[in-house]
Coordinates of C-alpha atoms (C1' of nucleotides) in Angstrom, one line a residue:
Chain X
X108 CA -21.5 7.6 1.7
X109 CA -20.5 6.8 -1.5
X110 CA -16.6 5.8 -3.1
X111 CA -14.6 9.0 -3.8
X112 CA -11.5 8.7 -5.3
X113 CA -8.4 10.9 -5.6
X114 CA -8.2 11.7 -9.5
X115 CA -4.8 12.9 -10.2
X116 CA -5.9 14.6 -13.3
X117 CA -7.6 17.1 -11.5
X118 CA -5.9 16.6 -8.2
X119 CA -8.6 16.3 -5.6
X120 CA -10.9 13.4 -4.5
X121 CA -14.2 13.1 -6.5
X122 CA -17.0 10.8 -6.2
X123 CA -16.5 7.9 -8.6
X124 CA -19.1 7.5 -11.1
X125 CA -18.1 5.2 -13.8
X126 CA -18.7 5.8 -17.5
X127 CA -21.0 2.9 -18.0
X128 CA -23.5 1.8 -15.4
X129 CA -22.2 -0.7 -13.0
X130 CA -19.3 -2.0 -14.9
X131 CA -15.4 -0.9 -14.8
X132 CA -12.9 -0.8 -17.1
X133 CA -9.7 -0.3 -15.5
X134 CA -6.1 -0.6 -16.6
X135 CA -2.7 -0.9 -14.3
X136 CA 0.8 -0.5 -15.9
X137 CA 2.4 -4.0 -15.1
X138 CA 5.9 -4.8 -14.9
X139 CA 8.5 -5.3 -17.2
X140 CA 9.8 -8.5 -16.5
X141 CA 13.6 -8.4 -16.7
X142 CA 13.8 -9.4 -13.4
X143 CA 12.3 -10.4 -10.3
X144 CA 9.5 -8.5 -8.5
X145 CA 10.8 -6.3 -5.4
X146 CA 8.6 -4.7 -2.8
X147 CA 7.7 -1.7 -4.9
X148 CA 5.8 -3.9 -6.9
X149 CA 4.4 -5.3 -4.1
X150 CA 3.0 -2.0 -2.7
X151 CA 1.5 -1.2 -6.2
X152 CA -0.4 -4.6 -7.4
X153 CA -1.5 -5.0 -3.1
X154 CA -2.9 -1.4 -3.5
X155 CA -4.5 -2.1 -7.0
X156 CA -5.3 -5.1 -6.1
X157 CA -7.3 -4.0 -2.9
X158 CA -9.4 -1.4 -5.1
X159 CA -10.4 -4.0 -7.7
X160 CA -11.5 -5.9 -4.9
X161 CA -13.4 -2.9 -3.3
X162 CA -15.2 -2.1 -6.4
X163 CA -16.1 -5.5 -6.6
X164 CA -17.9 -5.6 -3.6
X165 CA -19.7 -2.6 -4.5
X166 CA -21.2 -5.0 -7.2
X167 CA -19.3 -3.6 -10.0
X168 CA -18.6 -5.9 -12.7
X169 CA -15.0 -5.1 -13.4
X170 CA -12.8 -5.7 -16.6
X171 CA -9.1 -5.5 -15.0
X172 CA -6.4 -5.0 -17.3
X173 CA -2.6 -5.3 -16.8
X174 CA 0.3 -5.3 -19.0
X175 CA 3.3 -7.5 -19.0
X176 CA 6.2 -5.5 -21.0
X177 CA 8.2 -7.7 -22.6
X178 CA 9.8 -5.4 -24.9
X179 CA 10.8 -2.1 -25.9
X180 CA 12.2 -0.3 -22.6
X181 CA 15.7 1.0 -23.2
X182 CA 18.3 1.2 -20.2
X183 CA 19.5 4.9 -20.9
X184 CA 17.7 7.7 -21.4
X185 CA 14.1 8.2 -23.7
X186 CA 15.7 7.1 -26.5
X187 CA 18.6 5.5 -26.7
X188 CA 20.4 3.0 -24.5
X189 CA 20.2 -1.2 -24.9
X190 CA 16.8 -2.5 -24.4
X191 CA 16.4 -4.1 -20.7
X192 CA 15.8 -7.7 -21.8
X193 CA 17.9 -8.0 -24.4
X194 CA 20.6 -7.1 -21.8
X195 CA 19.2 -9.8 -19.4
X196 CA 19.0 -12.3 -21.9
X197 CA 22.8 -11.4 -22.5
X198 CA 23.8 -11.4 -19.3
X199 CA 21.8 -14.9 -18.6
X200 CA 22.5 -16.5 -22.2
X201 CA 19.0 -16.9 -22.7
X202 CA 17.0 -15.9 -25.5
X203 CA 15.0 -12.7 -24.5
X204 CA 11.7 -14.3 -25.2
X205 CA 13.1 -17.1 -22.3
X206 CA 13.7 -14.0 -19.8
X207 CA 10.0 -12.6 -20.5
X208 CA 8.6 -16.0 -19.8
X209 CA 11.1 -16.5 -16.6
X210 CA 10.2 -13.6 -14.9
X211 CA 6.4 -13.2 -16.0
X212 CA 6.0 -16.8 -14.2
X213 CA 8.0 -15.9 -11.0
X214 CA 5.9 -12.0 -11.1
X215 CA 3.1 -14.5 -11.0
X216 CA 4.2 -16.7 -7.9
X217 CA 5.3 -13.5 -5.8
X218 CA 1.6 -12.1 -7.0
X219 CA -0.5 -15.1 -6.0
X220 CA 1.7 -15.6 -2.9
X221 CA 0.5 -12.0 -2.0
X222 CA -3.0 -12.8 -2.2
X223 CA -3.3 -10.5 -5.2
X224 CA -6.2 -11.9 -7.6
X225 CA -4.9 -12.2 -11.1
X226 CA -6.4 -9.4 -13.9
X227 CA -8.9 -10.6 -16.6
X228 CA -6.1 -10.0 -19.0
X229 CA -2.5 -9.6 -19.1
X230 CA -1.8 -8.9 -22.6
X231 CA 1.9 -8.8 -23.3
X232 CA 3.8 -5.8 -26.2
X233 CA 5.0 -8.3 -28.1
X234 CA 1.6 -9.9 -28.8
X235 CA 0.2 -6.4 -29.5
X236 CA 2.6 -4.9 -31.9
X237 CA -0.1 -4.9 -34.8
X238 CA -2.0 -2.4 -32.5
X239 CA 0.4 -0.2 -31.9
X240 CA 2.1 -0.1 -35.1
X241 CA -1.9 1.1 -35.5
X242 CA -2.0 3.8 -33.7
X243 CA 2.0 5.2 -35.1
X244 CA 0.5 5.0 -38.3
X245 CA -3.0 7.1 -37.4
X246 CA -0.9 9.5 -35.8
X247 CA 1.4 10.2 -38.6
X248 CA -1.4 10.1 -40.6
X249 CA -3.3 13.0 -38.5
X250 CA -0.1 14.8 -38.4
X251 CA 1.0 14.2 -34.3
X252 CA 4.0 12.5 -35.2
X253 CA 6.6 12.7 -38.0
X254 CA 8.9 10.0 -39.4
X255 CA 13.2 10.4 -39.6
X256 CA 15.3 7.8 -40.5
X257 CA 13.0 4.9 -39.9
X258 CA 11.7 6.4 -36.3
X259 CA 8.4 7.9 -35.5
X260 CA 8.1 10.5 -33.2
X261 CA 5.1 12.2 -31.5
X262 CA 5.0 16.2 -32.0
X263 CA 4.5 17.9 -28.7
X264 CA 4.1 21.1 -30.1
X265 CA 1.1 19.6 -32.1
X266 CA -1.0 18.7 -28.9
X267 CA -1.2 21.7 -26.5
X268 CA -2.6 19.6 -23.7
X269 CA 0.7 17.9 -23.0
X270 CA 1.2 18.3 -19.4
X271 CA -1.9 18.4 -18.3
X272 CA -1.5 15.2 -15.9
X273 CA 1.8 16.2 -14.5
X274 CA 1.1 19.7 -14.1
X275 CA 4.1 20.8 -16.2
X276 CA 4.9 22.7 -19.4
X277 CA 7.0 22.1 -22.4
X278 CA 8.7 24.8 -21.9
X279 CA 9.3 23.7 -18.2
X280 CA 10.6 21.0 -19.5
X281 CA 13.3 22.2 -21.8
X282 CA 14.1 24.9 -19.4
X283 CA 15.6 21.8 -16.5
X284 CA 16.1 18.9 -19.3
X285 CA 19.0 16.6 -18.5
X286 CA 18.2 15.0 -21.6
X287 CA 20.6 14.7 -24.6
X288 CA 19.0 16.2 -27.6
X289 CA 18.5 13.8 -29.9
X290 CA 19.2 14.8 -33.3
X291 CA 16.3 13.4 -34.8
X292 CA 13.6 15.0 -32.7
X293 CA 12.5 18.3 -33.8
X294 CA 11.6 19.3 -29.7
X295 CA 13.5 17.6 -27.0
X296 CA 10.4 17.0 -25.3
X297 CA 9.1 14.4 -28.4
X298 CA 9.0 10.8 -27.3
X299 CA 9.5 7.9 -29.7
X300 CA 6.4 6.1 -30.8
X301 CA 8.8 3.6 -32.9
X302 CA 12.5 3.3 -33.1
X303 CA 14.7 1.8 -36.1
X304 CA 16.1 -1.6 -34.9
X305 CA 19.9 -1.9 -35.9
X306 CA 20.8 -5.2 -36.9
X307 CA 21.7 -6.6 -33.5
X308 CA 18.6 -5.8 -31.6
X309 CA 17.0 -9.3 -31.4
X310 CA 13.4 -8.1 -30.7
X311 CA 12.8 -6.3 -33.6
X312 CA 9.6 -6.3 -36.4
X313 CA 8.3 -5.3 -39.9
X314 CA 6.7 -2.1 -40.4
X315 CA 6.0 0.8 -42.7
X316 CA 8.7 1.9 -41.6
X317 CA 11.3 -1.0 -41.9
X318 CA 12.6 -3.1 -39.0
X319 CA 12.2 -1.8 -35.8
X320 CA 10.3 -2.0 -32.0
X321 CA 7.6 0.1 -30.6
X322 CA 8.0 3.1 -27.7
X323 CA 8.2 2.8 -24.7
X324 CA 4.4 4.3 -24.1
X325 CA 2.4 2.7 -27.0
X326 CA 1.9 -0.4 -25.6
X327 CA 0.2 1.1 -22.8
X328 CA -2.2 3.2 -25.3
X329 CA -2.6 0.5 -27.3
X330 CA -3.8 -2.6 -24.6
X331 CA -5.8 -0.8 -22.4
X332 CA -8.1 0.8 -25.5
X333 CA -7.8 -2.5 -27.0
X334 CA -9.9 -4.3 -24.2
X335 CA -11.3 -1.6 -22.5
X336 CA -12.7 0.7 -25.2
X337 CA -11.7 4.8 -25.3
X338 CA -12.3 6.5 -22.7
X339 CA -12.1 3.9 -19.8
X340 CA -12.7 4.4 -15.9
X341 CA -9.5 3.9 -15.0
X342 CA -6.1 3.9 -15.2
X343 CA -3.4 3.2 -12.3
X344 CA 0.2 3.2 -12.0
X345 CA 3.4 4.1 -10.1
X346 CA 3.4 7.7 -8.7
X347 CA 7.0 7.4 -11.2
X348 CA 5.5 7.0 -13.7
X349 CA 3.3 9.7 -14.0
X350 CA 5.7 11.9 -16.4
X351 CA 6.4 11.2 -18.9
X352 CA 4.7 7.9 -19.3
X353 CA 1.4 8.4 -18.4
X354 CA 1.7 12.4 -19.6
X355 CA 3.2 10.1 -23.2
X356 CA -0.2 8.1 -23.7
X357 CA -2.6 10.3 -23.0
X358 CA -1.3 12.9 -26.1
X359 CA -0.9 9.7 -28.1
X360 CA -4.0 8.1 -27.1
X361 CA -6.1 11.4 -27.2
X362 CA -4.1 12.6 -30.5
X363 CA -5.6 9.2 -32.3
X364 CA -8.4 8.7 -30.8
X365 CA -9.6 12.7 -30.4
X366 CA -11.5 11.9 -27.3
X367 CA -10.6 11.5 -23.9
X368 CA -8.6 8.8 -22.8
X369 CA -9.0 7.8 -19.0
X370 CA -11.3 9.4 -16.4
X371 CA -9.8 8.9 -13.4
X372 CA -6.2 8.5 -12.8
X373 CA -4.8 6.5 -9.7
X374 CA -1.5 6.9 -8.4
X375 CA 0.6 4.6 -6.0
X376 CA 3.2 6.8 -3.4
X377 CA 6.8 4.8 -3.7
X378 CA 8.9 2.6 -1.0
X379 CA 11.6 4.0 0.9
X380 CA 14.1 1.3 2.5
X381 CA 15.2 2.6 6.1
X382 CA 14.1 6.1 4.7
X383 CA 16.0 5.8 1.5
X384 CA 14.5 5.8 -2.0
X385 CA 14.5 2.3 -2.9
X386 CA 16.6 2.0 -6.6
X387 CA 18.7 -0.3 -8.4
X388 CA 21.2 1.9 -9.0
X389 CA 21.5 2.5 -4.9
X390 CA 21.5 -1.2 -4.7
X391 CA 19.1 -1.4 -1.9
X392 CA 16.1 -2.9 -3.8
X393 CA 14.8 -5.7 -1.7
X394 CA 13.4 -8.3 -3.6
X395 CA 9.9 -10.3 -2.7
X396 CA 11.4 -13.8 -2.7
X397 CA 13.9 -12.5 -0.6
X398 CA 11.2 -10.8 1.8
X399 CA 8.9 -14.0 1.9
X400 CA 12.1 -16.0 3.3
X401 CA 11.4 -13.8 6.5
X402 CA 8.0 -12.5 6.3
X403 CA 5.2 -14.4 5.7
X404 CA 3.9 -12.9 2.1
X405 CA 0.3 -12.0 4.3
X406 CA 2.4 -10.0 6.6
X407 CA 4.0 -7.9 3.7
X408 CA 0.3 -7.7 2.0
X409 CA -0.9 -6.7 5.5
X410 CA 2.3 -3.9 6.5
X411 CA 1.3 -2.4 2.9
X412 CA -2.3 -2.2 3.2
X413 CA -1.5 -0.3 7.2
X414 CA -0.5 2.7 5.2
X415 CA -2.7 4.8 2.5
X416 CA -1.7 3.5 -1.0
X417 CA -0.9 7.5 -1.7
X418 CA 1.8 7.3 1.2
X419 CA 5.3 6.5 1.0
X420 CA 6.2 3.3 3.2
X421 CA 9.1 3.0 4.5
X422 CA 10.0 -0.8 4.8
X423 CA 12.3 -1.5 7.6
X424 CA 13.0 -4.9 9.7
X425 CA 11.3 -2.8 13.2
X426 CA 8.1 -2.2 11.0
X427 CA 7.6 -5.3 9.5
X428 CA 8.2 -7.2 13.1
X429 CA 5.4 -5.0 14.0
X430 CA 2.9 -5.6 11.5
X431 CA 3.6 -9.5 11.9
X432 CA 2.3 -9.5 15.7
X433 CA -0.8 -7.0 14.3
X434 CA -1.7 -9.8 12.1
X435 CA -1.4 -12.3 14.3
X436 CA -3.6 -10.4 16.7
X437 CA -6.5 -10.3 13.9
X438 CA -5.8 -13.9 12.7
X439 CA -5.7 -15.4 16.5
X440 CA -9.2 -13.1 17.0
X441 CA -10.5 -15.1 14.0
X442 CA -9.2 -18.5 15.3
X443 CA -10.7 -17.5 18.9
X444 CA -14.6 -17.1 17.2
X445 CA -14.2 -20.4 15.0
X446 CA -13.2 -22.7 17.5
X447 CA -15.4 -20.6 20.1
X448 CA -18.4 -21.5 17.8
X449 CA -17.9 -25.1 18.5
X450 CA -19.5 -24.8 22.0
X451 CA -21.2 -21.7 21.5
X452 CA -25.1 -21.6 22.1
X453 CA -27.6 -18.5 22.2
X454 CA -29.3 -15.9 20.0
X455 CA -28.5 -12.7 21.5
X456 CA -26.3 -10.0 19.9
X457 CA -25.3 -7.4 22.1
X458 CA -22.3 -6.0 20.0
X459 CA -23.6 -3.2 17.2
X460 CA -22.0 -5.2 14.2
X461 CA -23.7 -3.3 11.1
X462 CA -21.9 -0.1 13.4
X463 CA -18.4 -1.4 12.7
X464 CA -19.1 -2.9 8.9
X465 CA -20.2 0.9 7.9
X466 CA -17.3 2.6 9.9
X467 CA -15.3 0.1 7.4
X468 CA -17.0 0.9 4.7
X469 CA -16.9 5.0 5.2
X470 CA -13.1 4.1 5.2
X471 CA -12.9 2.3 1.9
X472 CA -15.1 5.0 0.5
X473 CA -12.2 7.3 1.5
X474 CA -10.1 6.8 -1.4
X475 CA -9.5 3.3 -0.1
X476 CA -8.4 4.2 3.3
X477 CA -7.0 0.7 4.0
X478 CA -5.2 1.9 7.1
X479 CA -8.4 3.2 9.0
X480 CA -10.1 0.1 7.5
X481 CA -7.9 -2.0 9.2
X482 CA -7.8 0.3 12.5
X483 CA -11.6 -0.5 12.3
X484 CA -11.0 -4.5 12.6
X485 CA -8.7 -4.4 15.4
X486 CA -11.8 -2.3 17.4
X487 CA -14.2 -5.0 16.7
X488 CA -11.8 -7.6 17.1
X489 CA -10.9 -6.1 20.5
X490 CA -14.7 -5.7 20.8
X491 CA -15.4 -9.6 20.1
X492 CA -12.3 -10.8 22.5
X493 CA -13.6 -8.8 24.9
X494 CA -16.9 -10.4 25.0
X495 CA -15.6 -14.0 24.6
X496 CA -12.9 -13.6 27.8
X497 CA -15.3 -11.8 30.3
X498 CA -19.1 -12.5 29.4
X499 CA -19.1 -15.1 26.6
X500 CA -20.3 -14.8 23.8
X501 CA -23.8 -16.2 21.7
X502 CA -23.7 -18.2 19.4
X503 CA -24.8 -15.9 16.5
X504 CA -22.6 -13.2 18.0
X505 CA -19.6 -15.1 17.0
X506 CA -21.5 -16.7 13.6
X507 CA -21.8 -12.6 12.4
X508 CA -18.2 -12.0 13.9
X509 CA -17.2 -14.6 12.0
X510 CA -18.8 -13.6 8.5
X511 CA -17.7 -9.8 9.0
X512 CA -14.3 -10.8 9.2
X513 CA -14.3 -12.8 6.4
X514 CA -16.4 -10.2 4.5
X515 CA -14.3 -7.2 4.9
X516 CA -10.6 -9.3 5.9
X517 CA -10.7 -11.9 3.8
X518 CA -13.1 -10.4 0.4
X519 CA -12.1 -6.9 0.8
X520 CA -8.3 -6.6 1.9
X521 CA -7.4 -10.2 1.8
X522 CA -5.6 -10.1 4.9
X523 CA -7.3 -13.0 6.9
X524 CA -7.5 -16.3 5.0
X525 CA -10.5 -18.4 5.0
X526 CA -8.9 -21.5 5.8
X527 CA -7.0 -20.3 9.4
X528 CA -7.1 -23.7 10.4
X529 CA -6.3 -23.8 14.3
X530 CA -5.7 -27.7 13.4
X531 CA -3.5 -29.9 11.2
X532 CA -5.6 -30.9 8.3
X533 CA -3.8 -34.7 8.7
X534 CA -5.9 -36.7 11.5
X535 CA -3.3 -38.9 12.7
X536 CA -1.0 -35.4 13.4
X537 CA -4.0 -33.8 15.3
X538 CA -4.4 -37.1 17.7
X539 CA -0.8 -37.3 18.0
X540 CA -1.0 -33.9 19.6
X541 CA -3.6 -34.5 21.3
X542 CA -2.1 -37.6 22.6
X543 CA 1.2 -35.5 23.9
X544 CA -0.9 -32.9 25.6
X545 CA -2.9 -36.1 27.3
X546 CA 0.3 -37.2 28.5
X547 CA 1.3 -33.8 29.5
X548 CA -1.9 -33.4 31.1
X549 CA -0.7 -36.2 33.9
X550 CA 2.8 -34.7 34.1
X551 CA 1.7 -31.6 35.0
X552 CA -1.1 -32.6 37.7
X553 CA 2.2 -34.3 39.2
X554 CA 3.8 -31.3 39.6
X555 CA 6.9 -31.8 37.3
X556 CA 7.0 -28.0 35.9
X557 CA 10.2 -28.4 34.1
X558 CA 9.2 -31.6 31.7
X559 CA 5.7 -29.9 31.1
X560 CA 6.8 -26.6 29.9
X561 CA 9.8 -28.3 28.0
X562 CA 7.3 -30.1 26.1
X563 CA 5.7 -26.6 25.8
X564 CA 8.2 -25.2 24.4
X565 CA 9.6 -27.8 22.5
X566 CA 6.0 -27.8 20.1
X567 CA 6.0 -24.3 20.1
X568 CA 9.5 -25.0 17.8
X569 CA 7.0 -27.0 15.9
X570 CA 4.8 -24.2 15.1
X571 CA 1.9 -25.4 17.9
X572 CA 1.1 -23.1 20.0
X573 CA 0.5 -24.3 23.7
X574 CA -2.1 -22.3 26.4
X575 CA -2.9 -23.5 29.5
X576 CA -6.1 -22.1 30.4
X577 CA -8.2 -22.6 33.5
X578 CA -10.3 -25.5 32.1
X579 CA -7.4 -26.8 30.5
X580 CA -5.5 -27.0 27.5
X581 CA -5.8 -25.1 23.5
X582 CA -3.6 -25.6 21.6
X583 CA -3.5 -24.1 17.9
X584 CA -1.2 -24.4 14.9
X585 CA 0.3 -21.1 14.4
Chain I
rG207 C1' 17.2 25.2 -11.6
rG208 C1' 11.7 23.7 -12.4
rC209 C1' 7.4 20.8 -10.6
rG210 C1' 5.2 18.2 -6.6
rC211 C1' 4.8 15.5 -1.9
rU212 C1' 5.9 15.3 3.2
rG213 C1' 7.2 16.3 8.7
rU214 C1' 1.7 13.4 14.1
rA215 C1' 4.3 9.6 20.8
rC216 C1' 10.1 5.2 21.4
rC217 C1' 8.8 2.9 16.2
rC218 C1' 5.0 2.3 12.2
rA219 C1' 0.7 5.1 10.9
rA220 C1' -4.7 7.4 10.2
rG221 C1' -6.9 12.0 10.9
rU222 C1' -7.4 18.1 6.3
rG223 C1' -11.7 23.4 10.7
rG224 C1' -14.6 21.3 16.3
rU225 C1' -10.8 19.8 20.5
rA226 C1' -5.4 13.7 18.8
rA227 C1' -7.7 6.4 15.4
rG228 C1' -5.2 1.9 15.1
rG229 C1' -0.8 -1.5 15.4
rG230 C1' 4.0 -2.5 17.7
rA231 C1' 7.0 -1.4 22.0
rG232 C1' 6.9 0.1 27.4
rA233 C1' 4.5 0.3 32.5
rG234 C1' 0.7 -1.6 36.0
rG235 C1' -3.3 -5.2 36.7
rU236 C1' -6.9 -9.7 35.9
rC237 C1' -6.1 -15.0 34.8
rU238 C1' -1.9 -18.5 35.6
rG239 C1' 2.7 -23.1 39.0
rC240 C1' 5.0 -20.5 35.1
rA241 C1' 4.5 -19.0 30.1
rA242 C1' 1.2 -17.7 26.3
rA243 C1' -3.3 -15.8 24.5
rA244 C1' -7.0 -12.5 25.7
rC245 C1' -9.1 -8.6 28.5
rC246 C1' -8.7 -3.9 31.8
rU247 C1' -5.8 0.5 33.0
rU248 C1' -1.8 3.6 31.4
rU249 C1' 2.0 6.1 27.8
rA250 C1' 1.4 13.2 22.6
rU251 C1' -2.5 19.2 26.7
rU252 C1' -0.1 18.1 21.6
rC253 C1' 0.7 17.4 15.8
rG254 C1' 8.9 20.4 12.6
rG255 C1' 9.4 26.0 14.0
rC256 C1' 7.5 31.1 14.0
rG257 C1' 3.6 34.3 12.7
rG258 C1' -1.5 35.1 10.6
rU259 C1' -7.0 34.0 9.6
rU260 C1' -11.0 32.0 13.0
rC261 C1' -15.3 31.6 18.5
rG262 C1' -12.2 27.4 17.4
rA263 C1' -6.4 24.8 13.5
rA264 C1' -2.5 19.0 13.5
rU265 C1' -6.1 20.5 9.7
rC266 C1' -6.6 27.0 6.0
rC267 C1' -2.7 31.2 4.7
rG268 C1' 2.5 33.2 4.8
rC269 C1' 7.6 32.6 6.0
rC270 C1' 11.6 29.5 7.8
rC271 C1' 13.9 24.6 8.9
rG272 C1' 14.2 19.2 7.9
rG273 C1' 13.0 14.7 4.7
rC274 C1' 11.5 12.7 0.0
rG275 C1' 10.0 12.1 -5.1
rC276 C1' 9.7 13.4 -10.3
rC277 C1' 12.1 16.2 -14.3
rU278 C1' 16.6 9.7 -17.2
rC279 C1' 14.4 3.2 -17.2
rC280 C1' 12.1 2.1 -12.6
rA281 C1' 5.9 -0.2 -9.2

RNA sequence: GGCGCUGUACCCAAGUGGUAAGGGAGAGGUCUGCAAAACCUUUAUUCGGCGGUUCGAAUCCGCCCGGCGCCUCCA
């Protein structure tokens, strides 16, 4: 089988050929950073991150590109309201250059805590404002966008196509507008390219047509054909974003350009908290630092990945509990094989591995079916456990188990770490352990149930996890 | 008002024409002094409801009922 991919341009799943032989360009809104990443970011950069990683494994040599806004977005409506980091920066005294940095770094940490691999590059607006004041000029020049009072807008009615991601019309569009006609725009449904900076906007720069800050959409046009070339594989984003930013760059970029912009389009379904759209203004956004204080950053990058990234997922205390004890299923599976393969001996393999790796595969091949992916693990894990409690199992049964796990759990979803150590990486801790469960050892062949199990207990409020087994003790650190 | 998505067991969640994956929780069992881990067995004759198409539908079509999103910045 071969990758099909849901193209939301044409809204059915096609097979993925890319525009230049075995390489990919592909492009990701990023986050404005005004303020600390929440789960919804999580959902997006876990499910982009997966597919970068799948495409990887196909052998593709992927260019990833993802924004960090650090300008331009206004807090109102298209085109007015106060610019979202200017407002931090006035809420936090800070300059708003200080908030961009702030928050880029701690997007970064919540990022790297979630496994997700970094892009190749993560230009920022502000250090692409030559390009985009680029493209505002081309467009005026070609006649897509007209100039009033020191702002630039683009012409709808100049670019019939309009819609044609979203699935909606102009006149759709004017027909249920809750926007406030601006003044300035000749068609309510024109979008700025650049506004006019009044004198107290901080972030503001020179142009043709005096002081002022790019679009809200520009950027986007601008970075991804910047590094990736016109048109590109691939572009992803938030299912929110799909009108009218996405629906803004491609009449910009295909306007300038006069060529296609993106190929396939890639969108993310939203989070939900206990059912509930998750939104600042409803004051239920949950943010990852917050999360990670009770769930371990794998299990959120692990609940994510158990639904389709197309899904909503509805993040609630019951579910996450639920995918925590999955996960440690998988990772005490992979700590059974590794410490298994100490004593292992043997050659046979009974279990039909290459079966399971291409019932994985077909699943990423699915437009990145994570969920049956993942379904797929817990049958071989099952499979493996099965094998090492009743009949034992070879040597090289347990050598491939081990390399298919990291293959598709560790390379693929990034769910099962390489370095599960089922031991403390300080000697002196691991033979004081030992030394306890010695001791132990002799308390418990006298009979004194209550001491032996307190000491149980009392290291499994250490974080090491006690089994007695028939032919003694494990223990593991969980 | 317009556009779109969605409704699968107690919870989460795959499955889009061939007779209901997987995880959690529950029940029983193996092992065990106990616990844990792991394994085995079990838990939806049924996929919001009602019609229709078909040899056959959770899957396609129509209507109805619920939930959600977008149309305003949001991943």
């Amino acid at each position: 089988m071969s990758l099909k991919i849901y193209n939301t341009l044409t809204r059915k799943k096609e097979e993925f050929k890319p525009i230049q032989e075995g390489r990919v360009g592909i492009y990701v809104c990023g986050p404005t950073v005004y303020g600390h990443s929440h789960i919804g970011h999580a959902k997006s950069y876990v499910s982009f991150d997966v597919i970068v990683r799948y495409l990887r494994y196909l052998g593709y040599k992927v260019l990833y590109v993802q924004n960090i806004t650090d300008v331009g977005h206004l807090t109102d409506d298209a085109d007015q309201g106060e610019d979202k980091i200017q407002k931090q920066s006035r809420i936090e005294k800070l300059h708003p250059m200080e908030i961009a940095q702030k928050f880029t770094q701690s997007y970064f940490e919540d990022m790297d805590a979630l496994g997700v691999q970094r892009p190749n590059i993560c230009p920022t607006a502000t250090g692409h404002i030559i390009e985009q004041i680029e493209i505002v000029k081309g467009l005026l020049e070609k006649g897509y966008a007209y100039e009033v009072n020191g702002s630039v807008y683009f012409d709808v009615s100049k670019f019939p196509e309009y819609g044609k991601l979203s699935g909606r019309s102009v006149e759709e569009l004017i027909a249920g507008s809750r926007i406030e006609i601006s003044p300035e725009k000749k068609h309510p449904a024109d979008f700025a390219l650049w506004k006019k900076a009044e004198p107290n906007h901080i972030m503001q720069w020179d142009s043709p047509w005096g002081k002022g800050f790019p679009g809200w959409h520009i950027e986007c046009s601008a970075m991804s054909t910047k590094y990736l070339g016109q048109p590109f594989d691939i572009h992803g984003g938030g299912l929110e974003n799909q009108f009218p930013h996405h629906e803004c760059e491609i009449a910009q970029s295909e306007a300038f350009a006069g060529k296609p912009f993106v190929k396939y389009w890639i969108h993310n379904n939203m989070v939900t908290v206990n059912g509930q759209k998750m939104g600042k203004s409803l004051g239920n956004v949950i943010n990852l630092k917050d999360a990670f204080k009770k769930y371990h950053p794998l299990v959120v990058r692990f609940f994510i990945l158990q639904s389709h990234y197309r899904s909503t997922l509805d993040f609630s205390d019951e579910a996450l509990e639920a995918a925590k004890k999955g996960l440690e299923k998988l990772h005490n599976t992979v700590k059974n094989i590794r410490s298994a393969m100490r004593g292992a001996s043997g050659e046979n393999v009974r279990i039909d591995f290459d079966g399971f790796k291409k019932k994985f595969l077909d699943a990423m091949d699915d437009d990145f079916n994570t969920p049956q992916a993942i379904a797929i693990l817990f049958d071989l894990s099952k499979e493996v456990n099965s094998f090492l409690t009743e009949n034992g199992a070879t040597l090289e049964e347990l050598k491939i188990a081990n390399k298919l796990f990291d293959e598709l759990g560790n390379q693929i979803l990034g769910i099962i770490p390489e370095n599960l150590e089922t031991q403390s990486k300080s000697n002196i801790e691991n033979e004081l352990i030992n030394l306890i469960l010695d001791l132990r050892k002799e308390i418990r062949a006298r009979k004194l149930w209550e001491l032996s199990d307190k000491i149980r207990d009392e290291l499994n409020k250490l974080g090491i996890a006690v089994e007695d087994k028939k032919d003694g003790v494990s223990w593991r650190i969980k």
